[in-house]
Amino acid sequence: MITKRIIPCLDVKNGRVVKGVNFEGLNDVSSPVELARYYSENGADELVFYDITASVEGRALFTDILREVASTIFIPLTVGGGINTLEDFDRVLKCGADKVSVNSGAIRNPSLICSAAKRYGDQCVVLSVDVKRVDGVFRVFAKGGRENTGMEAISWIKRCVEDGAGEIVVNSIDTDGVKNGFDLEMLQAVCDAVSVPVIASGGAGCMEHFTTLFQTLPGVDAGLAASIFHFGEVKISDLKTKLAGEGIPMRILR
């Protein structure tokens, strides 16, 4: 049985990890290098690093901090933020990333996913989708959740998977930072639409939310969270022990 993954997310702005609510009100948390090392040593299955203002500021992703993070950890690293070209893919992979996450860049240039998948393989291309309900419809947002593209989310995700995206991170803007649980309705719709791994992001507030996620939606491959891990509200090792005890397959450090 394939184990479920627990993935902390580092939202990085100006070289520091930050966290907000509903993608707004960002507060300083810690050094990305220190946090990355801690998670790598304490049971995280993977790590996601987002340079969250690269796209909206129209610049390339900060690579100096990325190199330091990549050299510090011993778990798979997914990197996103300001990924607009194949050269951007190449640059972050050379900095130590294992997978590259693309969001706004794919919205601007949908052929980017197909081109990247052909060059680097589907397993390297992660589609990150920021989704929010607008008049009852799941809509895709760009530029760090600031801009409504008007695109319907499920059809966009299906198209990107057909083009070669090998994994989907579903970021629910509605539940981000609220800590009332993952957006199960949204995640169910995505799982029903695609067969590639789906990572749930946005809404985790306690261990029980992960239990509910994996037991309700066995098609979800991983749970991603930030603040509950960053602020020590939940320890990843404790979470994985609890989930394993409830019959959810986990990789447990010995």
PDB file of C-alpha atoms in Angstrom:
ATOM      1  CA  MET A   1       0.000   0.000   0.000  1.00  0.00           C
ATOM      2  CA  ILE A   2       1.325   3.437  -0.940  1.00  0.00           C
ATOM      3  CA  THR A   3       2.022   5.595   2.108  1.00  0.00           C
ATOM      4  CA  LYS A   4       0.357   8.975   2.467  1.00  0.00           C
ATOM      5  CA  ARG A   5       2.676  11.968   2.631  1.00  0.00           C
ATOM      6  CA  ILE A   6       2.853  14.829   5.122  1.00  0.00           C
ATOM      7  CA  ILE A   7       4.363  17.926   3.545  1.00  0.00           C
ATOM      8  CA  PRO A   8       5.221  21.213   5.270  1.00  0.00           C
ATOM      9  CA  CYS A   9       5.157  24.303   3.068  1.00  0.00           C
ATOM     10  CA  LEU A  10       7.564  27.224   3.298  1.00  0.00           C
ATOM     11  CA  ASP A  11       5.990  30.402   1.888  1.00  0.00           C
ATOM     12  CA  VAL A  12       9.024  32.646   1.448  1.00  0.00           C
ATOM     13  CA  LYS A  13       8.970  36.426   1.069  1.00  0.00           C
ATOM     14  CA  ASN A  14      12.115  38.566   1.133  1.00  0.00           C
ATOM     15  CA  GLY A  15      14.117  35.620   2.374  1.00  0.00           C
ATOM     16  CA  ARG A  16      11.841  34.791   5.313  1.00  0.00           C
ATOM     17  CA  VAL A  17       9.055  32.265   5.863  1.00  0.00           C
ATOM     18  CA  VAL A  18       5.696  34.018   6.239  1.00  0.00           C
ATOM     19  CA  LYS A  19       2.107  32.921   6.826  1.00  0.00           C
ATOM     20  CA  GLY A  20      -1.263  34.611   6.470  1.00  0.00           C
ATOM     21  CA  VAL A  21      -4.988  33.865   6.295  1.00  0.00           C
ATOM     22  CA  ASN A  22      -6.842  33.496   2.968  1.00  0.00           C
ATOM     23  CA  PHE A  23      -3.543  34.452   1.264  1.00  0.00           C
ATOM     24  CA  GLU A  24      -3.526  37.851   3.049  1.00  0.00           C
ATOM     25  CA  GLY A  25      -1.993  39.474   6.144  1.00  0.00           C
ATOM     26  CA  LEU A  26       1.423  37.839   5.927  1.00  0.00           C
ATOM     27  CA  ASN A  27       3.393  37.568   9.173  1.00  0.00           C
ATOM     28  CA  ASP A  28       7.061  36.686   9.647  1.00  0.00           C
ATOM     29  CA  VAL A  29       7.688  33.162  10.945  1.00  0.00           C
ATOM     30  CA  SER A  30      11.298  32.023  10.647  1.00  0.00           C
ATOM     31  CA  SER A  31      14.365  31.356   8.522  1.00  0.00           C
ATOM     32  CA  PRO A  32      13.580  28.976   5.644  1.00  0.00           C
ATOM     33  CA  VAL A  33      16.911  27.217   6.086  1.00  0.00           C
ATOM     34  CA  GLU A  34      16.354  26.564   9.794  1.00  0.00           C
ATOM     35  CA  LEU A  35      12.792  25.359   9.249  1.00  0.00           C
ATOM     36  CA  ALA A  36      13.778  23.170   6.316  1.00  0.00           C
ATOM     37  CA  ARG A  37      16.480  21.467   8.365  1.00  0.00           C
ATOM     38  CA  TYR A  38      14.056  20.899  11.236  1.00  0.00           C
ATOM     39  CA  TYR A  39      11.428  19.316   8.997  1.00  0.00           C
ATOM     40  CA  SER A  40      13.946  17.139   7.191  1.00  0.00           C
ATOM     41  CA  GLU A  41      15.188  15.772  10.506  1.00  0.00           C
ATOM     42  CA  ASN A  42      11.750  15.336  12.074  1.00  0.00           C
ATOM     43  CA  GLY A  43       9.711  13.159   9.759  1.00  0.00           C
ATOM     44  CA  ALA A  44       8.466  15.322   6.889  1.00  0.00           C
ATOM     45  CA  ASP A  45       8.097  13.259   3.717  1.00  0.00           C
ATOM     46  CA  GLU A  46       8.754  16.154   1.376  1.00  0.00           C
ATOM     47  CA  LEU A  47       9.122  19.919   1.499  1.00  0.00           C
ATOM     48  CA  VAL A  48       7.538  22.625  -0.640  1.00  0.00           C
ATOM     49  CA  PHE A  49       9.285  25.983  -1.095  1.00  0.00           C
ATOM     50  CA  TYR A  50       7.248  28.817  -2.622  1.00  0.00           C
ATOM     51  CA  ASP A  51       8.713  32.234  -3.406  1.00  0.00           C
ATOM     52  CA  ILE A  52       5.240  33.704  -3.002  1.00  0.00           C
ATOM     53  CA  THR A  53       5.808  37.195  -4.406  1.00  0.00           C
ATOM     54  CA  ALA A  54       7.997  36.332  -7.409  1.00  0.00           C
ATOM     55  CA  SER A  55       5.086  36.224  -9.869  1.00  0.00           C
ATOM     56  CA  VAL A  56       3.287  39.339  -8.694  1.00  0.00           C
ATOM     57  CA  GLU A  57       6.589  41.256  -8.557  1.00  0.00           C
ATOM     58  CA  GLY A  58       7.521  40.002 -12.011  1.00  0.00           C
ATOM     59  CA  ARG A  59      10.950  38.678 -11.028  1.00  0.00           C
ATOM     60  CA  ALA A  60      12.859  35.426 -10.939  1.00  0.00           C
ATOM     61  CA  LEU A  61      12.819  33.199  -7.889  1.00  0.00           C
ATOM     62  CA  PHE A  62      15.475  33.822  -5.244  1.00  0.00           C
ATOM     63  CA  THR A  63      18.066  31.121  -5.843  1.00  0.00           C
ATOM     64  CA  ASP A  64      20.626  31.830  -3.121  1.00  0.00           C
ATOM     65  CA  ILE A  65      18.269  30.811  -0.309  1.00  0.00           C
ATOM     66  CA  LEU A  66      16.967  27.921  -2.397  1.00  0.00           C
ATOM     67  CA  ARG A  67      20.464  26.498  -2.802  1.00  0.00           C
ATOM     68  CA  GLU A  68      21.029  26.704   0.933  1.00  0.00           C
ATOM     69  CA  VAL A  69      17.715  24.990   1.686  1.00  0.00           C
ATOM     70  CA  ALA A  70      18.371  22.230  -0.863  1.00  0.00           C
ATOM     71  CA  SER A  71      21.828  21.536   0.539  1.00  0.00           C
ATOM     72  CA  THR A  72      20.411  21.294   4.067  1.00  0.00           C
ATOM     73  CA  ILE A  73      17.687  18.692   3.599  1.00  0.00           C
ATOM     74  CA  PHE A  74      17.542  15.007   2.690  1.00  0.00           C
ATOM     75  CA  ILE A  75      13.923  14.758   1.507  1.00  0.00           C
ATOM     76  CA  PRO A  76      12.368  15.613  -1.877  1.00  0.00           C
ATOM     77  CA  LEU A  77      12.025  19.347  -2.517  1.00  0.00           C
ATOM     78  CA  THR A  78       9.371  20.989  -4.693  1.00  0.00           C
ATOM     79  CA  VAL A  79      10.008  24.615  -5.644  1.00  0.00           C
ATOM     80  CA  GLY A  80       7.687  27.238  -7.110  1.00  0.00           C
ATOM     81  CA  GLY A  81       7.293  30.964  -7.609  1.00  0.00           C
ATOM     82  CA  GLY A  82       8.067  32.949 -10.747  1.00  0.00           C
ATOM     83  CA  ILE A  83       8.328  29.830 -12.940  1.00  0.00           C
ATOM     84  CA  ASN A  84       7.544  31.122 -16.415  1.00  0.00           C
ATOM     85  CA  THR A  85       9.969  29.430 -18.813  1.00  0.00           C
ATOM     86  CA  LEU A  86      11.938  26.237 -19.352  1.00  0.00           C
ATOM     87  CA  GLU A  87      14.983  28.225 -18.283  1.00  0.00           C
ATOM     88  CA  ASP A  88      13.286  28.799 -14.917  1.00  0.00           C
ATOM     89  CA  PHE A  89      12.748  25.044 -14.588  1.00  0.00           C
ATOM     90  CA  ASP A  90      16.382  24.430 -15.427  1.00  0.00           C
ATOM     91  CA  ARG A  91      17.606  27.051 -12.965  1.00  0.00           C
ATOM     92  CA  VAL A  92      15.736  25.753  -9.912  1.00  0.00           C
ATOM     93  CA  LEU A  93      16.529  22.121 -10.724  1.00  0.00           C
ATOM     94  CA  LYS A  94      20.214  23.030 -10.850  1.00  0.00           C
ATOM     95  CA  CYS A  95      19.785  24.687  -7.452  1.00  0.00           C
ATOM     96  CA  GLY A  96      18.722  21.348  -5.982  1.00  0.00           C
ATOM     97  CA  ALA A  97      14.966  21.088  -6.514  1.00  0.00           C
ATOM     98  CA  ASP A  98      13.537  17.640  -7.268  1.00  0.00           C
ATOM     99  CA  LYS A  99      10.248  18.929  -8.676  1.00  0.00           C
ATOM    100  CA  VAL A 100       9.129  22.289 -10.028  1.00  0.00           C
ATOM    101  CA  SER A 101       5.759  23.814  -9.224  1.00  0.00           C
ATOM    102  CA  VAL A 102       4.132  26.050 -11.802  1.00  0.00           C
ATOM    103  CA  ASN A 103       1.037  28.190 -11.351  1.00  0.00           C
ATOM    104  CA  SER A 104       0.753  31.678 -12.865  1.00  0.00           C
ATOM    105  CA  GLY A 105       3.380  30.831 -15.490  1.00  0.00           C
ATOM    106  CA  ALA A 106       1.205  28.032 -16.863  1.00  0.00           C
ATOM    107  CA  ILE A 107      -1.838  30.300 -16.894  1.00  0.00           C
ATOM    108  CA  ARG A 108       0.052  32.815 -19.009  1.00  0.00           C
ATOM    109  CA  ASN A 109       1.605  30.134 -21.205  1.00  0.00           C
ATOM    110  CA  PRO A 110      -0.264  26.789 -21.069  1.00  0.00           C
ATOM    111  CA  SER A 111       2.298  25.175 -23.404  1.00  0.00           C
ATOM    112  CA  LEU A 112       4.894  25.477 -20.613  1.00  0.00           C
ATOM    113  CA  ILE A 113       3.635  22.318 -18.904  1.00  0.00           C
ATOM    114  CA  CYS A 114       3.823  20.214 -22.053  1.00  0.00           C
ATOM    115  CA  SER A 115       7.285  21.525 -22.908  1.00  0.00           C
ATOM    116  CA  ALA A 116       8.601  20.963 -19.376  1.00  0.00           C
ATOM    117  CA  ALA A 117       7.135  17.464 -19.172  1.00  0.00           C
ATOM    118  CA  LYS A 118       8.802  16.504 -22.449  1.00  0.00           C
ATOM    119  CA  ARG A 119      12.177  17.846 -21.328  1.00  0.00           C
ATOM    120  CA  TYR A 120      12.225  16.809 -17.661  1.00  0.00           C
ATOM    121  CA  GLY A 121       9.501  14.154 -17.355  1.00  0.00           C
ATOM    122  CA  ASP A 122       5.976  14.283 -15.947  1.00  0.00           C
ATOM    123  CA  GLN A 123       7.223  13.426 -12.455  1.00  0.00           C
ATOM    124  CA  CYS A 124       9.122  16.727 -12.330  1.00  0.00           C
ATOM    125  CA  VAL A 125       6.171  18.964 -13.249  1.00  0.00           C
ATOM    126  CA  VAL A 126       3.808  19.947 -10.425  1.00  0.00           C
ATOM    127  CA  LEU A 127       0.724  22.044 -11.144  1.00  0.00           C
ATOM    128  CA  SER A 128      -0.123  24.288  -8.206  1.00  0.00           C
ATOM    129  CA  VAL A 129      -3.653  25.667  -8.442  1.00  0.00           C
ATOM    130  CA  ASP A 130      -5.053  28.440  -6.248  1.00  0.00           C
ATOM    131  CA  VAL A 131      -8.816  27.901  -6.237  1.00  0.00           C
ATOM    132  CA  LYS A 132     -11.654  29.922  -4.762  1.00  0.00           C
ATOM    133  CA  ARG A 133     -15.416  29.672  -5.062  1.00  0.00           C
ATOM    134  CA  VAL A 134     -16.951  32.510  -7.054  1.00  0.00           C
ATOM    135  CA  ASP A 135     -20.747  32.388  -7.217  1.00  0.00           C
ATOM    136  CA  GLY A 136     -20.592  28.675  -6.434  1.00  0.00           C
ATOM    137  CA  VAL A 137     -18.054  27.865  -9.149  1.00  0.00           C
ATOM    138  CA  PHE A 138     -14.446  26.779  -8.518  1.00  0.00           C
ATOM    139  CA  ARG A 139     -12.309  29.481 -10.170  1.00  0.00           C
ATOM    140  CA  VAL A 140      -8.556  29.589 -10.773  1.00  0.00           C
ATOM    141  CA  PHE A 141      -6.708  32.543  -9.263  1.00  0.00           C
ATOM    142  CA  ALA A 142      -3.274  33.809 -10.273  1.00  0.00           C
ATOM    143  CA  LYS A 143      -0.504  35.980  -8.810  1.00  0.00           C
ATOM    144  CA  GLY A 144      -0.626  34.537  -5.311  1.00  0.00           C
ATOM    145  CA  GLY A 145      -4.417  34.457  -5.167  1.00  0.00           C
ATOM    146  CA  ARG A 146      -4.761  38.114  -6.101  1.00  0.00           C
ATOM    147  CA  GLU A 147      -6.243  37.803  -9.587  1.00  0.00           C
ATOM    148  CA  ASN A 148      -9.344  35.909 -10.700  1.00  0.00           C
ATOM    149  CA  THR A 149      -8.554  34.386 -14.086  1.00  0.00           C
ATOM    150  CA  GLY A 150     -12.186  33.502 -14.717  1.00  0.00           C
ATOM    151  CA  MET A 151     -11.159  29.939 -15.604  1.00  0.00           C
ATOM    152  CA  GLU A 152     -13.131  27.017 -14.157  1.00  0.00           C
ATOM    153  CA  ALA A 153     -10.699  25.077 -11.996  1.00  0.00           C
ATOM    154  CA  ILE A 154     -11.547  21.434 -12.679  1.00  0.00           C
ATOM    155  CA  SER A 155     -11.381  21.749 -16.460  1.00  0.00           C
ATOM    156  CA  TRP A 156      -8.087  23.656 -16.134  1.00  0.00           C
ATOM    157  CA  ILE A 157      -6.591  20.931 -13.936  1.00  0.00           C
ATOM    158  CA  LYS A 158      -7.715  18.184 -16.354  1.00  0.00           C
ATOM    159  CA  ARG A 159      -6.155  20.056 -19.266  1.00  0.00           C
ATOM    160  CA  CYS A 160      -2.835  20.457 -17.450  1.00  0.00           C
ATOM    161  CA  VAL A 161      -2.709  16.772 -16.517  1.00  0.00           C
ATOM    162  CA  GLU A 162      -3.374  15.848 -20.142  1.00  0.00           C
ATOM    163  CA  ASP A 163      -0.450  18.131 -21.069  1.00  0.00           C
ATOM    164  CA  GLY A 164       1.905  16.360 -18.683  1.00  0.00           C
ATOM    165  CA  ALA A 165       1.524  17.664 -15.129  1.00  0.00           C
ATOM    166  CA  GLY A 166       2.468  14.703 -12.937  1.00  0.00           C
ATOM    167  CA  GLU A 167       1.112  15.987  -9.633  1.00  0.00           C
ATOM    168  CA  ILE A 168      -1.483  18.533  -8.489  1.00  0.00           C
ATOM    169  CA  VAL A 169      -1.338  20.775  -5.430  1.00  0.00           C
ATOM    170  CA  VAL A 170      -4.834  22.087  -4.725  1.00  0.00           C
ATOM    171  CA  ASN A 171      -4.630  25.296  -2.708  1.00  0.00           C
ATOM    172  CA  SER A 172      -8.042  26.268  -1.363  1.00  0.00           C
ATOM    173  CA  ILE A 173      -8.082  30.027  -0.842  1.00  0.00           C
ATOM    174  CA  ASP A 174     -11.404  29.690   1.004  1.00  0.00           C
ATOM    175  CA  THR A 175      -9.859  27.557   3.745  1.00  0.00           C
ATOM    176  CA  ASP A 176      -6.255  28.840   3.736  1.00  0.00           C
ATOM    177  CA  GLY A 177      -5.059  29.620   7.261  1.00  0.00           C
ATOM    178  CA  VAL A 178      -8.578  29.341   8.697  1.00  0.00           C
ATOM    179  CA  LYS A 179      -7.792  25.998  10.391  1.00  0.00           C
ATOM    180  CA  ASN A 180     -11.287  24.558  10.070  1.00  0.00           C
ATOM    181  CA  GLY A 181     -10.227  21.589   7.958  1.00  0.00           C
ATOM    182  CA  PHE A 182      -9.337  20.808   4.370  1.00  0.00           C
ATOM    183  CA  ASP A 183     -11.708  21.707   1.530  1.00  0.00           C
ATOM    184  CA  LEU A 184     -13.102  18.206   1.019  1.00  0.00           C
ATOM    185  CA  GLU A 185     -15.662  19.186  -1.610  1.00  0.00           C
ATOM    186  CA  MET A 186     -13.037  20.841  -3.783  1.00  0.00           C
ATOM    187  CA  LEU A 187     -10.578  17.986  -3.339  1.00  0.00           C
ATOM    188  CA  GLN A 188     -13.205  15.375  -4.179  1.00  0.00           C
ATOM    189  CA  ALA A 189     -13.936  17.154  -7.437  1.00  0.00           C
ATOM    190  CA  VAL A 190     -10.251  17.143  -8.353  1.00  0.00           C
ATOM    191  CA  CYS A 191      -9.734  13.470  -7.407  1.00  0.00           C
ATOM    192  CA  ASP A 192     -12.737  12.523  -9.537  1.00  0.00           C
ATOM    193  CA  ALA A 193     -11.256  14.369 -12.510  1.00  0.00           C
ATOM    194  CA  VAL A 194      -7.630  13.167 -12.621  1.00  0.00           C
ATOM    195  CA  SER A 195      -5.564  10.069 -11.900  1.00  0.00           C
ATOM    196  CA  VAL A 196      -2.260  11.706 -10.919  1.00  0.00           C
ATOM    197  CA  PRO A 197      -1.311  12.324  -7.256  1.00  0.00           C
ATOM    198  CA  VAL A 198      -3.338  15.063  -5.547  1.00  0.00           C
ATOM    199  CA  ILE A 199      -1.947  17.095  -2.647  1.00  0.00           C
ATOM    200  CA  ALA A 200      -4.418  18.858  -0.347  1.00  0.00           C
ATOM    201  CA  SER A 201      -3.451  22.343   0.822  1.00  0.00           C
ATOM    202  CA  GLY A 202      -5.294  24.895   2.932  1.00  0.00           C
ATOM    203  CA  GLY A 203      -7.279  24.544   6.132  1.00  0.00           C
ATOM    204  CA  ALA A 204      -5.415  22.139   8.414  1.00  0.00           C
ATOM    205  CA  GLY A 205      -5.832  23.128  12.050  1.00  0.00           C
ATOM    206  CA  CYS A 206      -5.340  19.916  14.009  1.00  0.00           C
ATOM    207  CA  MET A 207      -4.424  16.257  13.650  1.00  0.00           C
ATOM    208  CA  GLU A 208      -8.051  15.223  13.203  1.00  0.00           C
ATOM    209  CA  HIS A 209      -8.270  17.243  10.005  1.00  0.00           C
ATOM    210  CA  PHE A 210      -5.645  14.965   8.428  1.00  0.00           C
ATOM    211  CA  THR A 211      -7.487  11.885   9.658  1.00  0.00           C
ATOM    212  CA  THR A 212     -10.704  13.177   8.100  1.00  0.00           C
ATOM    213  CA  LEU A 213      -8.891  14.041   4.874  1.00  0.00           C
ATOM    214  CA  PHE A 214      -7.370  10.615   4.285  1.00  0.00           C
ATOM    215  CA  GLN A 215     -10.321   8.592   5.551  1.00  0.00           C
ATOM    216  CA  THR A 216     -12.902  10.604   3.602  1.00  0.00           C
ATOM    217  CA  LEU A 217     -10.849  10.972   0.423  1.00  0.00           C
ATOM    218  CA  PRO A 218      -8.561   7.955  -0.032  1.00  0.00           C
ATOM    219  CA  GLY A 219      -7.673   9.339  -3.461  1.00  0.00           C
ATOM    220  CA  VAL A 220      -5.742  12.212  -1.879  1.00  0.00           C
ATOM    221  CA  ASP A 221      -2.042  11.343  -1.745  1.00  0.00           C
ATOM    222  CA  ALA A 222      -0.712  13.982   0.647  1.00  0.00           C
ATOM    223  CA  GLY A 223      -1.635  16.671   3.122  1.00  0.00           C
ATOM    224  CA  LEU A 224       0.247  19.959   2.994  1.00  0.00           C
ATOM    225  CA  ALA A 225       0.215  22.531   5.781  1.00  0.00           C
ATOM    226  CA  ALA A 226       2.196  25.465   7.077  1.00  0.00           C
ATOM    227  CA  SER A 227       1.199  27.334  10.210  1.00  0.00           C
ATOM    228  CA  ILE A 228       0.271  24.366  12.417  1.00  0.00           C
ATOM    229  CA  PHE A 229       3.731  22.933  11.800  1.00  0.00           C
ATOM    230  CA  HIS A 230       5.619  26.241  11.868  1.00  0.00           C
ATOM    231  CA  PHE A 231       4.168  27.295  15.231  1.00  0.00           C
ATOM    232  CA  GLY A 232       4.523  23.880  16.856  1.00  0.00           C
ATOM    233  CA  GLU A 233       0.798  23.262  17.191  1.00  0.00           C
ATOM    234  CA  VAL A 234       1.269  19.845  15.603  1.00  0.00           C
ATOM    235  CA  LYS A 235       4.507  17.859  15.425  1.00  0.00           C
ATOM    236  CA  ILE A 236       4.842  15.847  12.250  1.00  0.00           C
ATOM    237  CA  SER A 237       6.155  12.791  14.109  1.00  0.00           C
ATOM    238  CA  ASP A 238       3.150  12.818  16.449  1.00  0.00           C
ATOM    239  CA  LEU A 239       0.766  13.310  13.545  1.00  0.00           C
ATOM    240  CA  LYS A 240       2.178  10.394  11.584  1.00  0.00           C
ATOM    241  CA  THR A 241       2.098   8.112  14.624  1.00  0.00           C
ATOM    242  CA  LYS A 242      -1.569   8.998  15.160  1.00  0.00           C
ATOM    243  CA  LEU A 243      -2.469   8.454  11.508  1.00  0.00           C
ATOM    244  CA  ALA A 244      -0.631   5.130  11.374  1.00  0.00           C
ATOM    245  CA  GLY A 245      -2.515   4.032  14.480  1.00  0.00           C
ATOM    246  CA  GLU A 246      -5.768   4.754  12.642  1.00  0.00           C
ATOM    247  CA  GLY A 247      -4.821   2.536   9.725  1.00  0.00           C
ATOM    248  CA  ILE A 248      -3.555   5.240   7.397  1.00  0.00           C
ATOM    249  CA  PRO A 249      -0.241   4.101   5.823  1.00  0.00           C
ATOM    250  CA  MET A 250       2.635   6.332   6.884  1.00  0.00           C
ATOM    251  CA  ARG A 251       6.421   6.393   6.618  1.00  0.00           C
ATOM    252  CA  ILE A 252       7.579   6.411  10.238  1.00  0.00           C
ATOM    253  CA  LEU A 253      11.147   7.295  11.230  1.00  0.00           C
ATOM    254  CA  ARG A 254      12.798   4.606  13.324  1.00  0.00           C
TER     255      ARG A 254
END
